[in-house]
Amino acid sequence: MTVDRDAALAAGARMADTARLLAAHGWMRATSGNLSEVVAADPLRVTVTASGLDKAELTPESVVVVDGAGLPVPVEGLAPRKPSAEAALHAHIAAATGAGAVVHVHALAAVVAGRRWPRGVRVQGLEMQKALGRAADDDLLVPVIANSQDMSELADRFDDAYDPATPGVVVADHGLYVWGKDLVQARHRTESLEWLLSFQVQTA
Ligand SMILES: [Zn+2]
C-alpha cells in the first residue's frame, strides 16, 4: 500500500495541531521532540515531523514519510525533507507496540525523574493513572532506559524495558516517549504521564 500526498498532508495537519498543544506546555522547546503517525501498516509507513522545525509553527507540509527503519520514502507531490533523527525509534515503537501514533517530548519532569530513578519511576494511588488505562490503585513502574545517540541501541533498550501495561518510557537525560491508538490518545497519555512524573518529582 502506497501513501499518497493527501494522506501524508492530513497526518501532517494532525501532527501540527498536536505539536502546537504540546509545545504550549513547554515540552518541545528549541525544536526538540517529534511526533509520528502510522499511515500504512504493511509495509509500515509512518509520518514523522521533519528535522529542525519549531514545533509551535508546523504546517501540514512539515512532514516526512518513513519506512520501518526510519528511512524516508518519497511521496509524489510532496517536497522531500530530512526526517527527525529519532524517526527510526518512532517507527520501531509503532511496530513493537502496535500503536497508531507516537509522541516524543523533552519534558523536564521526565528528565528529572529519569535522573533520580534510573531503574524506573514508581507511581501509585493516583486518579490520573486512569488516563493511562490503569486503575487508580495500581502500582506502576514507568520504565527508564539509558540515552544513546544510536537509534538501534535505543530500540534494543526499548524492547528490554517495554511493558505493554504502561504506554510510555522515559529516556534518561533526554525525555519521554508515549504512544496511543491515535495522536489524540497519545497526547492525552503524554499529558497524564508528565503529570504523574511531575507529582513524583515534587513529592518524593
Ligand atoms: Zn529527543
mmCIF file of C-alpha atoms and ligand atoms in Angstrom:
data_model
loop_
_atom_site.group_PDB
_atom_site.id
_atom_site.type_symbol
_atom_site.label_atom_id
_atom_site.label_comp_id
_atom_site.label_asym_id
_atom_site.label_seq_id
_atom_site.Cartn_x
_atom_site.Cartn_y
_atom_site.Cartn_z
ATOM 1 C CA MET A 1 0.000 0.000 0.000
ATOM 2 C CA THR A 2 1.477 3.338 -1.010
ATOM 3 C CA VAL A 3 0.954 6.569 0.864
ATOM 4 C CA ASP A 4 -0.382 9.406 -1.256
ATOM 5 C CA ARG A 5 0.132 13.120 -0.797
ATOM 6 C CA ASP A 6 -3.355 13.724 0.642
ATOM 7 C CA ALA A 7 -2.899 11.078 3.343
ATOM 8 C CA ALA A 8 0.528 12.473 4.259
ATOM 9 C CA LEU A 9 -0.781 16.054 4.448
ATOM 10 C CA ALA A 10 -3.807 15.027 6.524
ATOM 11 C CA ALA A 11 -1.453 13.342 9.008
ATOM 12 C CA GLY A 12 0.804 16.401 8.825
ATOM 13 C CA ALA A 13 -2.121 18.654 9.770
ATOM 14 C CA ARG A 14 -2.994 16.473 12.781
ATOM 15 C CA MET A 15 0.655 16.422 13.837
ATOM 16 C CA ALA A 16 0.938 20.217 13.527
ATOM 17 C CA ASP A 17 -2.153 20.703 15.728
ATOM 18 C CA THR A 18 -0.876 18.235 18.327
ATOM 19 C CA ALA A 19 2.625 19.726 18.336
ATOM 20 C CA ARG A 20 1.202 23.200 18.952
ATOM 21 C CA LEU A 21 -0.650 21.954 22.042
ATOM 22 C CA LEU A 22 2.394 20.087 23.399
ATOM 23 C CA ALA A 23 4.733 22.998 22.644
ATOM 24 C CA ALA A 24 2.429 25.287 24.635
ATOM 25 C CA HIS A 25 3.290 23.211 27.728
ATOM 26 C CA GLY A 26 6.996 23.946 27.122
ATOM 27 C CA TRP A 27 7.740 20.312 26.278
ATOM 28 C CA MET A 28 9.067 20.916 22.739
ATOM 29 C CA ARG A 29 11.482 23.774 23.296
ATOM 30 C CA ALA A 30 14.088 24.842 20.774
ATOM 31 C CA THR A 31 12.831 22.470 18.009
ATOM 32 C CA SER A 32 13.121 19.435 20.341
ATOM 33 C CA GLY A 33 10.767 16.467 20.332
ATOM 34 C CA ASN A 34 8.783 14.993 17.485
ATOM 35 C CA LEU A 35 5.574 13.214 16.598
ATOM 36 C CA SER A 36 4.649 10.368 14.331
ATOM 37 C CA GLU A 37 1.561 8.687 12.985
ATOM 38 C CA VAL A 38 1.188 5.311 11.287
ATOM 39 C CA VAL A 39 -0.318 5.857 7.840
ATOM 40 C CA ALA A 40 0.079 2.324 6.448
ATOM 41 C CA ALA A 41 0.621 -0.993 8.210
ATOM 42 C CA ASP A 42 2.006 -3.390 5.616
ATOM 43 C CA PRO A 43 4.634 -2.392 4.790
ATOM 44 C CA LEU A 44 4.869 0.019 7.710
ATOM 45 C CA ARG A 45 4.772 3.685 6.726
ATOM 46 C CA VAL A 46 4.966 6.407 9.338
ATOM 47 C CA THR A 47 4.724 10.180 9.023
ATOM 48 C CA VAL A 48 7.218 11.986 11.256
ATOM 49 C CA THR A 49 7.959 15.639 11.802
ATOM 50 C CA ALA A 50 10.773 16.979 9.648
ATOM 51 C CA SER A 51 14.062 17.811 11.349
ATOM 52 C CA GLY A 52 14.903 21.179 12.883
ATOM 53 C CA LEU A 53 11.486 22.869 12.866
ATOM 54 C CA ASP A 54 9.854 24.955 15.587
ATOM 55 C CA LYS A 55 7.146 22.639 16.940
ATOM 56 C CA ALA A 56 4.768 25.528 17.619
ATOM 57 C CA GLU A 57 4.869 26.512 13.951
ATOM 58 C CA LEU A 58 4.489 23.268 11.999
ATOM 59 C CA THR A 59 2.317 23.145 8.902
ATOM 60 C CA PRO A 60 0.782 20.109 7.161
ATOM 61 C CA GLU A 61 3.843 20.116 4.858
ATOM 62 C CA SER A 62 6.267 19.768 7.825
ATOM 63 C CA VAL A 63 6.100 16.032 7.380
ATOM 64 C CA VAL A 64 8.195 13.150 6.034
ATOM 65 C CA VAL A 65 7.023 9.610 5.316
ATOM 66 C CA VAL A 66 9.479 6.980 6.547
ATOM 67 C CA ASP A 67 9.647 3.180 6.466
ATOM 68 C CA GLY A 68 10.069 0.775 9.365
ATOM 69 C CA ALA A 69 13.778 1.636 9.571
ATOM 70 C CA GLY A 70 13.099 5.376 9.698
ATOM 71 C CA LEU A 71 14.350 5.971 6.169
ATOM 72 C CA PRO A 72 12.470 8.497 4.006
ATOM 73 C CA VAL A 73 10.014 7.179 1.435
ATOM 74 C CA PRO A 74 9.333 9.629 -1.416
ATOM 75 C CA VAL A 75 5.723 10.702 -1.895
ATOM 76 C CA GLU A 76 4.677 12.143 -5.241
ATOM 77 C CA GLY A 77 3.909 15.852 -4.986
ATOM 78 C CA LEU A 78 5.442 16.211 -1.526
ATOM 79 C CA ALA A 79 8.712 18.133 -1.138
ATOM 80 C CA PRO A 80 11.475 15.871 0.220
ATOM 81 C CA ARG A 81 12.546 16.769 3.751
ATOM 82 C CA LYS A 82 15.019 15.365 6.225
ATOM 83 C CA PRO A 83 13.237 13.244 8.842
ATOM 84 C CA SER A 84 13.858 13.820 12.510
ATOM 85 C CA ALA A 85 16.943 12.000 13.801
ATOM 86 C CA GLU A 86 14.626 9.996 16.041
ATOM 87 C CA ALA A 87 12.398 8.738 13.207
ATOM 88 C CA ALA A 88 13.808 5.201 13.414
ATOM 89 C CA LEU A 89 12.842 4.904 17.077
ATOM 90 C CA HIS A 90 9.329 6.182 16.323
ATOM 91 C CA ALA A 91 8.902 3.523 13.641
ATOM 92 C CA HIS A 92 10.333 0.891 15.975
ATOM 93 C CA ILE A 93 7.956 1.821 18.815
ATOM 94 C CA ALA A 94 4.954 1.834 16.448
ATOM 95 C CA ALA A 95 5.894 -1.645 15.180
ATOM 96 C CA ALA A 96 6.663 -3.048 18.643
ATOM 97 C CA THR A 97 3.550 -1.737 20.378
ATOM 98 C CA GLY A 98 1.008 -1.725 17.534
ATOM 99 C CA ALA A 99 0.363 1.963 18.279
ATOM 100 C CA GLY A 100 -1.117 4.339 15.726
ATOM 101 C CA ALA A 101 0.844 7.352 16.954
ATOM 102 C CA VAL A 102 3.946 8.147 18.994
ATOM 103 C CA VAL A 103 4.746 11.364 20.873
ATOM 104 C CA HIS A 104 8.271 12.320 21.948
ATOM 105 C CA VAL A 105 8.796 15.352 24.181
ATOM 106 C CA HIS A 106 11.680 16.774 26.197
ATOM 107 C CA ALA A 107 9.516 17.347 29.273
ATOM 108 C CA LEU A 108 11.619 18.460 32.251
ATOM 109 C CA ALA A 109 9.792 16.287 34.801
ATOM 110 C CA ALA A 110 10.619 13.165 32.777
ATOM 111 C CA VAL A 111 14.305 14.061 32.684
ATOM 112 C CA VAL A 112 14.459 14.827 36.403
ATOM 113 C CA ALA A 113 12.583 11.598 37.225
ATOM 114 C CA GLY A 114 14.892 9.561 34.963
ATOM 115 C CA ARG A 115 17.956 11.011 36.663
ATOM 116 C CA ARG A 116 16.572 10.294 40.113
ATOM 117 C CA TRP A 117 15.159 6.802 39.421
ATOM 118 C CA PRO A 118 17.250 5.231 36.625
ATOM 119 C CA ARG A 119 15.689 1.781 37.245
ATOM 120 C CA GLY A 120 12.132 3.024 36.783
ATOM 121 C CA VAL A 121 9.738 5.555 38.288
ATOM 122 C CA ARG A 122 7.235 4.100 40.734
ATOM 123 C CA VAL A 123 3.772 5.696 40.638
ATOM 124 C CA GLN A 124 0.937 4.564 42.874
ATOM 125 C CA GLY A 125 -2.548 5.523 44.005
ATOM 126 C CA LEU A 126 -3.288 8.492 41.765
ATOM 127 C CA GLU A 127 -6.543 9.171 39.937
ATOM 128 C CA MET A 128 -4.551 10.409 36.915
ATOM 129 C CA GLN A 129 -3.308 6.835 36.321
ATOM 130 C CA LYS A 130 -6.712 6.101 34.781
ATOM 131 C CA ALA A 131 -5.769 8.230 31.762
ATOM 132 C CA LEU A 132 -3.065 5.617 31.067
ATOM 133 C CA GLY A 133 -5.655 2.843 31.139
ATOM 134 C CA ARG A 134 -4.647 1.785 34.660
ATOM 135 C CA ALA A 135 -6.657 1.670 37.868
ATOM 136 C CA ALA A 136 -6.138 4.476 40.375
ATOM 137 C CA ASP A 137 -4.803 1.998 42.944
ATOM 138 C CA ASP A 138 -2.459 0.199 40.524
ATOM 139 C CA ASP A 139 1.246 0.145 41.235
ATOM 140 C CA LEU A 140 3.027 1.395 38.094
ATOM 141 C CA LEU A 141 6.708 1.232 37.296
ATOM 142 C CA VAL A 142 7.345 3.619 34.422
ATOM 143 C CA PRO A 143 10.367 2.172 32.576
ATOM 144 C CA VAL A 144 13.529 4.265 32.269
ATOM 145 C CA ILE A 145 16.133 3.466 29.607
ATOM 146 C CA ALA A 146 19.595 4.965 29.206
ATOM 147 C CA ASN A 147 20.034 7.532 26.436
ATOM 148 C CA SER A 148 22.052 6.928 23.281
ATOM 149 C CA GLN A 149 22.703 8.737 20.017
ATOM 150 C CA ASP A 150 22.446 5.367 18.276
ATOM 151 C CA MET A 151 18.785 4.674 17.427
ATOM 152 C CA SER A 152 19.307 0.901 17.121
ATOM 153 C CA GLU A 153 20.800 0.848 20.620
ATOM 154 C CA LEU A 154 17.796 2.796 21.917
ATOM 155 C CA ALA A 155 15.472 0.380 20.100
ATOM 156 C CA ASP A 156 17.137 -2.592 21.855
ATOM 157 C CA ARG A 157 16.836 -0.857 25.220
ATOM 158 C CA PHE A 158 13.195 -0.114 24.449
ATOM 159 C CA ASP A 159 12.493 -3.789 23.725
ATOM 160 C CA ASP A 160 14.140 -4.832 27.007
ATOM 161 C CA ALA A 161 12.121 -2.316 29.033
ATOM 162 C CA TYR A 162 8.780 -2.402 27.207
ATOM 163 C CA ASP A 163 5.799 -3.110 29.458
ATOM 164 C CA PRO A 164 2.546 -3.438 27.459
ATOM 165 C CA ALA A 165 0.590 -2.201 30.511
ATOM 166 C CA THR A 166 2.365 1.181 30.531
ATOM 167 C CA PRO A 167 2.179 3.222 27.303
ATOM 168 C CA GLY A 168 5.304 5.283 27.873
ATOM 169 C CA VAL A 169 9.022 5.131 28.585
ATOM 170 C CA VAL A 170 11.438 7.699 29.995
ATOM 171 C CA VAL A 171 14.752 8.088 28.184
ATOM 172 C CA ALA A 172 17.156 9.202 30.898
ATOM 173 C CA ASP A 173 18.758 12.637 30.485
ATOM 174 C CA HIS A 174 16.618 13.115 27.380
ATOM 175 C CA GLY A 175 12.816 12.959 27.553
ATOM 176 C CA LEU A 176 9.711 10.857 27.199
ATOM 177 C CA TYR A 177 8.156 8.586 24.545
ATOM 178 C CA VAL A 178 4.428 7.876 24.763
ATOM 179 C CA TRP A 179 2.175 6.019 22.326
ATOM 180 C CA GLY A 180 -1.528 5.508 21.690
ATOM 181 C CA LYS A 181 -4.034 4.325 19.125
ATOM 182 C CA ASP A 182 -4.024 7.793 17.555
ATOM 183 C CA LEU A 183 -2.458 11.212 18.153
ATOM 184 C CA VAL A 184 -5.266 12.350 20.457
ATOM 185 C CA GLN A 185 -4.830 9.355 22.746
ATOM 186 C CA ALA A 186 -1.035 9.640 22.594
ATOM 187 C CA ARG A 187 -1.296 13.328 23.561
ATOM 188 C CA HIS A 188 -3.676 12.619 26.441
ATOM 189 C CA ARG A 189 -1.351 9.900 27.701
ATOM 190 C CA THR A 190 1.619 12.266 27.411
ATOM 191 C CA GLU A 191 -0.246 14.883 29.433
ATOM 192 C CA SER A 192 -1.161 12.404 32.169
ATOM 193 C CA LEU A 193 2.235 10.680 32.310
ATOM 194 C CA GLU A 194 4.035 14.009 32.519
ATOM 195 C CA TRP A 195 1.653 14.977 35.349
ATOM 196 C CA LEU A 196 2.406 11.727 37.202
ATOM 197 C CA LEU A 197 6.163 12.183 36.770
ATOM 198 C CA SER A 198 5.880 15.804 37.959
ATOM 199 C CA PHE A 199 3.993 14.585 41.005
ATOM 200 C CA GLN A 200 6.712 12.071 41.868
ATOM 201 C CA VAL A 201 9.483 14.595 41.382
ATOM 202 C CA GLN A 202 7.742 17.186 43.549
ATOM 203 C CA THR A 203 6.635 14.907 46.370
ATOM 204 C CA ALA A 204 9.192 12.099 46.702
HETATM 205 ZN ZN ZN B 1 14.575 13.906 21.736
#
